[in-house]
Coordinates of C-alpha atoms in Angstrom, one line a residue:
X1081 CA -65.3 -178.7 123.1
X1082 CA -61.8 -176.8 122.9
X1083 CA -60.5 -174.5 124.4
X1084 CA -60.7 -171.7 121.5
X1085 CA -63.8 -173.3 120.8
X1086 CA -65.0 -173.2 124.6
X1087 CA -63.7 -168.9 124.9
X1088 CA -65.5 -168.3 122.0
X1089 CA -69.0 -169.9 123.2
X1090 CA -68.4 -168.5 126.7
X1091 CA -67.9 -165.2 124.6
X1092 CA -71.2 -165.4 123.1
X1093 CA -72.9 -166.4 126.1
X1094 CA -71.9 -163.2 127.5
X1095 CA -72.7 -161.5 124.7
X1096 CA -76.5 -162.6 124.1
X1097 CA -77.1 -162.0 128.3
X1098 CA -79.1 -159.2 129.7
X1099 CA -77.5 -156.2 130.1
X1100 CA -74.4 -156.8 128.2
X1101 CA -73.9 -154.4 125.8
X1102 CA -71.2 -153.3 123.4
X1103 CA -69.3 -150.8 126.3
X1104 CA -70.2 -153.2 129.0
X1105 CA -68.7 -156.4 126.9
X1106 CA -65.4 -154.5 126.2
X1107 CA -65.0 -153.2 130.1
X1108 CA -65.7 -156.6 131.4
X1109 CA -62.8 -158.3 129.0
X1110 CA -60.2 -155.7 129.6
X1111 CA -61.0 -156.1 133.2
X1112 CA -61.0 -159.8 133.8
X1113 CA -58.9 -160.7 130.6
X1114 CA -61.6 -163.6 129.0
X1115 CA -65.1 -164.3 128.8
X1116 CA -65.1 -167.0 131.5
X1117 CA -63.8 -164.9 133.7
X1118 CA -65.8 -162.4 133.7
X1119 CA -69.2 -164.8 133.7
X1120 CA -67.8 -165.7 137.1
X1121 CA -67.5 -162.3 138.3
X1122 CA -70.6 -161.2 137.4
X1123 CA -72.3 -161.8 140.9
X1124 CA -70.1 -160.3 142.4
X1125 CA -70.5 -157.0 140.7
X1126 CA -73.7 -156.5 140.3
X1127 CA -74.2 -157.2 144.0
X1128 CA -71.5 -154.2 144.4
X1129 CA -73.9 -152.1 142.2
X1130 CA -76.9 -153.0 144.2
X1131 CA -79.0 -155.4 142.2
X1132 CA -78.8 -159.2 140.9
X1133 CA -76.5 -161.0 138.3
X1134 CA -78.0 -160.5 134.9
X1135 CA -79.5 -163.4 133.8
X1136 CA -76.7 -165.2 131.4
X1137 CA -78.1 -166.4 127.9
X1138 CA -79.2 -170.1 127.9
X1139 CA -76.6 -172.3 127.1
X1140 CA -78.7 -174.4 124.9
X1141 CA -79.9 -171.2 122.7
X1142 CA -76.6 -170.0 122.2
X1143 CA -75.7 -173.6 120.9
X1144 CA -78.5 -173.4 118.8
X1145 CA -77.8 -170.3 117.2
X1146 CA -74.3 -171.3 116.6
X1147 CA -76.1 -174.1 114.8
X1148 CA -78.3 -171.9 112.7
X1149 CA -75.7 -169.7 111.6
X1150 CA -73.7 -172.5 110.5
X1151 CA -76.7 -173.7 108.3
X1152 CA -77.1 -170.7 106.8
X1153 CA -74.3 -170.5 105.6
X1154 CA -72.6 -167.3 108.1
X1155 CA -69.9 -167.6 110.9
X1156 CA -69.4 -165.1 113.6
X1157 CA -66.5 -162.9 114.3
X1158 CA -66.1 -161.9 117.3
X1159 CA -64.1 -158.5 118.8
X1160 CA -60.1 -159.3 118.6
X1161 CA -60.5 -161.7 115.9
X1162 CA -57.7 -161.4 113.0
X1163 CA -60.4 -161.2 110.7
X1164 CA -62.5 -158.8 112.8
X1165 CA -62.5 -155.3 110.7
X1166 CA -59.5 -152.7 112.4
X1167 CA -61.7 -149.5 111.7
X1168 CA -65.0 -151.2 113.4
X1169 CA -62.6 -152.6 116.5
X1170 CA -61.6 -148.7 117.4
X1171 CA -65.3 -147.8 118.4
X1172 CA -66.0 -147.7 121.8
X1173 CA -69.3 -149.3 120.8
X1174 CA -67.8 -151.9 118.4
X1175 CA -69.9 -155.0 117.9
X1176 CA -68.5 -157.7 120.3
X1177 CA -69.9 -160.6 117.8
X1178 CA -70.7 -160.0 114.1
X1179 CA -72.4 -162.3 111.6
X1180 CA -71.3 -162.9 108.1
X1181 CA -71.6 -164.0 105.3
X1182 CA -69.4 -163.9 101.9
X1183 CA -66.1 -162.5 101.1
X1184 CA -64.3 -161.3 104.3
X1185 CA -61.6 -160.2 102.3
X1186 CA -63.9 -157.6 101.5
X1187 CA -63.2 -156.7 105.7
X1188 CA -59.4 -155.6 104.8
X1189 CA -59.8 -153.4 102.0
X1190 CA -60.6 -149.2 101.9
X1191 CA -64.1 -148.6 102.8
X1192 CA -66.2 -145.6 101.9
X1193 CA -69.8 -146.0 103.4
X1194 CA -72.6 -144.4 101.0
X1195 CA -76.2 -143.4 102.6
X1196 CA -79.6 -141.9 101.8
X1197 CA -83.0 -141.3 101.7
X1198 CA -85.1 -143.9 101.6
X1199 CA -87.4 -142.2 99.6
X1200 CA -85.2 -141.2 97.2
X1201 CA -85.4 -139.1 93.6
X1202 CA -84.8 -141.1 90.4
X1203 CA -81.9 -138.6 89.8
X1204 CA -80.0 -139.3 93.2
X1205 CA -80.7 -142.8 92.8
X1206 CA -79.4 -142.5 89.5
X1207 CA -76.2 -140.2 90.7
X1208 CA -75.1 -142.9 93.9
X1209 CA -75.8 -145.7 91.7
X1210 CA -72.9 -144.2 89.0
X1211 CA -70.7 -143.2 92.0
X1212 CA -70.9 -146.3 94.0
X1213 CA -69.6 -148.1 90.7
X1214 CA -66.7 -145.5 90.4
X1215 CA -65.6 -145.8 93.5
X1216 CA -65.5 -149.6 93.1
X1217 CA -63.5 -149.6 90.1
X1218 CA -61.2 -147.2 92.2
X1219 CA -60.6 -149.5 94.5
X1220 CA -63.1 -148.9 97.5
X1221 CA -65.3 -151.2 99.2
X1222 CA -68.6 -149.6 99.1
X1223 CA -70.4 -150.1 102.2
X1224 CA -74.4 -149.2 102.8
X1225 CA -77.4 -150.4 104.1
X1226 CA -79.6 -152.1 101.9
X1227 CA -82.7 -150.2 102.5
X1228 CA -85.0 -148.9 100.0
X1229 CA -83.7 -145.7 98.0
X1230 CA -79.9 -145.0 97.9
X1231 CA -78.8 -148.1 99.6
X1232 CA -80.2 -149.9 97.0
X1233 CA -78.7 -147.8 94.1
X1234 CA -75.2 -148.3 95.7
X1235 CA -75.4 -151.9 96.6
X1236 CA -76.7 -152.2 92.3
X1237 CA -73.7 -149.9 91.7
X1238 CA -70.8 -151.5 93.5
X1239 CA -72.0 -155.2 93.4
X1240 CA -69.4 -155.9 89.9
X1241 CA -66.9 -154.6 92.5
X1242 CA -67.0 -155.0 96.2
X1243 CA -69.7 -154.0 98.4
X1244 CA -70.8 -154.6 101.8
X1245 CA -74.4 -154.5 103.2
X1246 CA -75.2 -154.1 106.9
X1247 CA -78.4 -155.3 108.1
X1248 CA -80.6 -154.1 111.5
X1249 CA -82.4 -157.5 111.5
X1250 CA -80.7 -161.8 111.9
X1251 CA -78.8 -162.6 109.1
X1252 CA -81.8 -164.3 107.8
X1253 CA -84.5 -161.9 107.6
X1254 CA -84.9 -159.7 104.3
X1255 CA -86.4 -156.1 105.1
X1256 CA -87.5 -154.2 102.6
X1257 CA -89.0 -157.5 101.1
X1258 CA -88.6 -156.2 97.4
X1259 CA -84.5 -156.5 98.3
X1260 CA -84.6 -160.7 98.7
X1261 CA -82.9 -161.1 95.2
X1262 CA -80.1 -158.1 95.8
X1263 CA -79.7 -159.2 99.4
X1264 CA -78.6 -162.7 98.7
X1265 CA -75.9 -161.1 95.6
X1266 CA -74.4 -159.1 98.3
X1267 CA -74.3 -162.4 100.6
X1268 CA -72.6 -164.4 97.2
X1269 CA -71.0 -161.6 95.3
X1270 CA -70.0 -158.9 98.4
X1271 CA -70.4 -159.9 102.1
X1272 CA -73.7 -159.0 104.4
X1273 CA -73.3 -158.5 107.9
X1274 CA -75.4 -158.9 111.2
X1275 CA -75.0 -158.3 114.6
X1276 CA -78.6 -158.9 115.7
X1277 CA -79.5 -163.3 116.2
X1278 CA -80.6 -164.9 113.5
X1279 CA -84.3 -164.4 113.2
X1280 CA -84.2 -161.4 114.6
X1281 CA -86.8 -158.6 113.2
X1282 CA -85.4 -154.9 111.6
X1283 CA -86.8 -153.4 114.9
X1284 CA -86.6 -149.6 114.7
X1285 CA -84.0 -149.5 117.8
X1286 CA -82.1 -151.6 115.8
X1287 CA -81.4 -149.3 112.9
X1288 CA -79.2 -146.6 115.3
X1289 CA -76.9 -149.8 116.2
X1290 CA -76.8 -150.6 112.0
X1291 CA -75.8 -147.6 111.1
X1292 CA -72.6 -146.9 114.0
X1293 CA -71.8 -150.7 112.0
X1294 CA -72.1 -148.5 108.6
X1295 CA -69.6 -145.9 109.9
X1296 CA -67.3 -147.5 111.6
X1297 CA -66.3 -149.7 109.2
X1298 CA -65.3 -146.6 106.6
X1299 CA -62.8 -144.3 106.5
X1300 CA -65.5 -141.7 105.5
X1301 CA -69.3 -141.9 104.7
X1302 CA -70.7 -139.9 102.1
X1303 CA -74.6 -138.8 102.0
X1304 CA -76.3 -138.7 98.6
X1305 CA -79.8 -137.4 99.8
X1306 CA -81.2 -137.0 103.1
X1307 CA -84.3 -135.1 105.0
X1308 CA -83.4 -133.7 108.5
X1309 CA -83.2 -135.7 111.6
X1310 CA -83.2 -138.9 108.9
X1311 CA -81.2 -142.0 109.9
X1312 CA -78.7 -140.9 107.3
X1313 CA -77.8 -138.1 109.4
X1314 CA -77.3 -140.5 112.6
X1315 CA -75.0 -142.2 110.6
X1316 CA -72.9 -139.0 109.1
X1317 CA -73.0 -137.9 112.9
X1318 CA -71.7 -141.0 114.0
X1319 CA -68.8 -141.0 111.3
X1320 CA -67.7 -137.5 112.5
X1321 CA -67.7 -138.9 116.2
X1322 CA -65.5 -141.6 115.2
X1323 CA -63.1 -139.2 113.3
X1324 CA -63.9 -140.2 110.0
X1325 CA -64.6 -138.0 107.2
X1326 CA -68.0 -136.7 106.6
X1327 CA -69.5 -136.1 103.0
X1328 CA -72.2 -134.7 101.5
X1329 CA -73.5 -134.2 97.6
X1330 CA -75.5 -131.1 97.4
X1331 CA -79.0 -130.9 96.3
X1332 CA -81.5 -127.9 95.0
X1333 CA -82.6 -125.8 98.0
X1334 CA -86.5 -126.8 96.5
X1335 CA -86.2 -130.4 97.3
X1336 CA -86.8 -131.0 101.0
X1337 CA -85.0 -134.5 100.4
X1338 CA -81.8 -132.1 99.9
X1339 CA -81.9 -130.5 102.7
X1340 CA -80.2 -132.7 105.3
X1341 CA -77.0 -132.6 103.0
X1342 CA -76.9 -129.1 102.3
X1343 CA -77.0 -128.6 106.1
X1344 CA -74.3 -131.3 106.7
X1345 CA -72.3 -128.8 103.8
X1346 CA -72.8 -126.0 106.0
X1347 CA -71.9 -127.2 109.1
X1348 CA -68.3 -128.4 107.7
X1349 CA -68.8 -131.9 105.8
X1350 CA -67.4 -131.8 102.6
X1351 CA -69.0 -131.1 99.0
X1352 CA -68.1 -133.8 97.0
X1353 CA -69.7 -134.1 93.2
X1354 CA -67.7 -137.4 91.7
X1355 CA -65.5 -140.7 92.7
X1356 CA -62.5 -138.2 92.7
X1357 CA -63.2 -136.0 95.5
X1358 CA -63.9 -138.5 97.5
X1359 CA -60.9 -140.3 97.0
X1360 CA -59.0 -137.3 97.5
X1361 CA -60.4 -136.9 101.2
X1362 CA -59.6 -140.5 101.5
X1363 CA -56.4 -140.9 100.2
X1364 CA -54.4 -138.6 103.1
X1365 CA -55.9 -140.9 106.1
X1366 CA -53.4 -143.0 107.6
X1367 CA -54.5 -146.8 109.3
X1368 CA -55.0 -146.0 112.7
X1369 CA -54.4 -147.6 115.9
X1370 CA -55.7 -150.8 115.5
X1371 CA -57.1 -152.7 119.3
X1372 CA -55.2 -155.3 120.4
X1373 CA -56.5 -159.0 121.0
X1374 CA -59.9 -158.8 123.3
X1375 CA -60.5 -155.6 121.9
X1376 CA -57.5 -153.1 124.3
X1377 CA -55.6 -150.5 123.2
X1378 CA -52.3 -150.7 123.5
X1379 CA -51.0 -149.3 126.6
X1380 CA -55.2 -148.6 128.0
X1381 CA -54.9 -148.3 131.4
X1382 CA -56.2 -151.2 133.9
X1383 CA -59.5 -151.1 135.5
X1384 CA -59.6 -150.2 139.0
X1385 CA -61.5 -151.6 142.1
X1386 CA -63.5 -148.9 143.4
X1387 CA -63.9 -147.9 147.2
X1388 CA -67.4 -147.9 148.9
X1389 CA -66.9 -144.4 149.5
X1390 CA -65.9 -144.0 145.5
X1391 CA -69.3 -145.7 144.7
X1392 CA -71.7 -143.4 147.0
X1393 CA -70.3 -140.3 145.5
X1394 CA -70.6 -141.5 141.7
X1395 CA -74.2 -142.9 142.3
X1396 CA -75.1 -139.5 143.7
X1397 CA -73.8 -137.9 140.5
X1398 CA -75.9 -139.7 138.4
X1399 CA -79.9 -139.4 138.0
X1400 CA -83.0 -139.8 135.2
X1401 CA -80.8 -136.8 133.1
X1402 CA -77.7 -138.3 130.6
X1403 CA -74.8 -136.8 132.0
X1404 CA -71.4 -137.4 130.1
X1405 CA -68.4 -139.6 131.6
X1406 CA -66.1 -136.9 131.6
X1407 CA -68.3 -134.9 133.8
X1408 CA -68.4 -137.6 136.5
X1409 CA -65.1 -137.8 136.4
X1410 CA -64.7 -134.1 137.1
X1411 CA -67.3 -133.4 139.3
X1412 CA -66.3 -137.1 141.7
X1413 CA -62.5 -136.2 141.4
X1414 CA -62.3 -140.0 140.8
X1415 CA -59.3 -141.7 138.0
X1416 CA -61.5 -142.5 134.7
X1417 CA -61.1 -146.1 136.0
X1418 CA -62.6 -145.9 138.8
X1419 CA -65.8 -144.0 137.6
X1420 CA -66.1 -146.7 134.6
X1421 CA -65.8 -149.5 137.3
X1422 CA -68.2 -148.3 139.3
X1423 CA -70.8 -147.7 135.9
X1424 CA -69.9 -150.9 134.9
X1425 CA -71.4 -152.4 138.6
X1426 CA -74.2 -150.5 138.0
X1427 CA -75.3 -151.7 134.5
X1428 CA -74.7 -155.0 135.6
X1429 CA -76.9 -154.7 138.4
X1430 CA -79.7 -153.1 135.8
X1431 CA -79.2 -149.6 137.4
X1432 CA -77.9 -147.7 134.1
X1433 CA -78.6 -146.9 131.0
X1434 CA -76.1 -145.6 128.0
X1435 CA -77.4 -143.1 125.8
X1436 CA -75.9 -141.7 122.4
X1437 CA -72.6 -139.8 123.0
X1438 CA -71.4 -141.5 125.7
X1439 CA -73.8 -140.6 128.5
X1440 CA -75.4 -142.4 131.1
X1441 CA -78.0 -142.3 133.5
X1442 CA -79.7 -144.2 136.1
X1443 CA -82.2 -146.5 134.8

């Protein structure tokens, strides 16, 4: 093995081991500079936050999922990748490893994410599947889920264009069922993209993770029909977090399937009825900041070793209630590095847990 080849294994190993997640991932590279590193380290800091090393994924699975993707047909792209999408990359949460498969130059073009109700009408169906094909022939990479409902319309709409679908399952598992046909199109015609294993099942905690994916990759995401507290609404949230623009097409007050996009309207998203007013909120967004190599920004401060003493007063902040970062780093009078250090000792060690909005707890 080579050495790229060797840095990108030992970043998958990391990756697929227990209690490395997206945030964690990212801290430990910008900390320790590579994946091999950072494997080495990682005694060390969990013993600082109090509990074992995690368990590091078996180097014979990782090989073997390597192996599977290659069959299939995929290849991973891993965070600081040129290929790896710019958008995506500027997430905190941004996927360490992807898995794709199709036209990545799909990645590089204007994305506009398109979601919905599962449960759709024929009419919205009918009204994403003529807008998804407008924006296409504008230009846009249409990106959705490829669920039942609107997904499907837009994926059907944008598929003579470009589209990209987002899974929550392996690269090789088809959920719905009734989508095997339109699935593989996207794969041939579009690109599909994973970030669970392959043979991974569409889990419901996986479908949050899909849809910050979804977002991220757009420069805004528009929602054709949605009910309250629908996964459609995670992902609009999630756009707005990201500072991305939010968009919503209105619906009759009588239709309960309406009502998650007429209260996105209200609370500031933007009414858009055709291709055109989306690209006009589109048009005026400049690229942004893209990460350097190993998924930095430019100029991001280094991490910083924290002191026993720094340690007992951040643990004693923290307890079964998600608290934000910021107000750690208030309440401890410790340097953001220093709090994220110490967080970082205690996931490692199994101590934490990350919650939506960038809170943690003890675990």
């Amino acid at each position: 093995m080579n050495e790229p080849q060797a840095a990108r294994f030992a970043a998958l190993r990391l990756i697929r081991s227990a209690n490395i997640g997206p945030v964690t991932f990212r801290a430990l590279i910008d900390r320790y500079g590579d994946a091999a590193a950072a494997i080495d380290a990682l005694p060390m800091l969990a013993a600082r936050g109090g509990g074992r090393a995690p368990v590091l994924a078996d180097e014979g699975a990782v090989r073997r999922e390597i192996a599977t993707v290659r069959a299939l047909g995929g290849r991973f792209l891993l965070l600081g990748d040129p290929d790896y999408p710019a958008l995506l990359a500027e997430l905190d949460s941004a996927p360490p490893a992807l898995i794709v498969r199709g036209d990545l130059s799909l990645l590089a073009r204007p994305c506009v994410a398109m979601v919905g109700a599962r449960n759709a009408s024929a009419a919205a169906c009918r009204f994403a599947r003529g807008l998804a094909e407008e924006l296409g022939a504008a230009g846009y990479c249409v990106v959705s889920g490829l669920a039942r409902g609107i997904d499907t319309a837009v994926h059907q709409g944008a598929i003579g264009h470009a589209t990209i679908g987002v899974i929550a399952s392996g690269i090789d598992v088809v959920f719905p069922p009734e989508n095997a046909g339109l699935q593989e199109e996207v794969a041939t015609r579009g690109l599909l993209i994973a970030e669970q294993p392959p043979g991974t099942q569409p889990l419901a905690r996986h479908f949050p993770s899909r849809n910050r994916i979804i977002a991220g990759l757009a420069l805004g995401t528009v929602v054709v029909e949605a009910a309250p507290r629908s996964g459609s609404l995670i992902t609009a949230r999630l756009a707005g977090e990201a500072g991305r623009e939010v968009m919503a097409v209105p619906g009759s007050p009588l239709d309960p399937r309406a009502q998650g996009c007429n209260s996105l309207i209200r609370e500031g998203a933007t009414l858009v009825q055709n291709a055109a007013d989306v690209a006009e909120m589109l048009r005026p967004i400049d690229a942004r900041a893209v990460r350097a190599p190993g998924g930095r920004y430019v100029g991001e401060p280094a991490a910083t070793d924290a002191s026993d003493g720094d340690r007992t007063r951040i643990t004693g902040l923290l307890g079964p209630v998600p608290v934000a970062v910021d107000e750690l780093v208030r309440q401890s009078g410790c340097p953001t590095t220093v709090v994220q250090t110490v967080l970082l000792e205690l996931e490692l060690a199994g101590r934490l847990d990350r919650h939506a909005g960038g809170r943690v707890s003890l675990g």
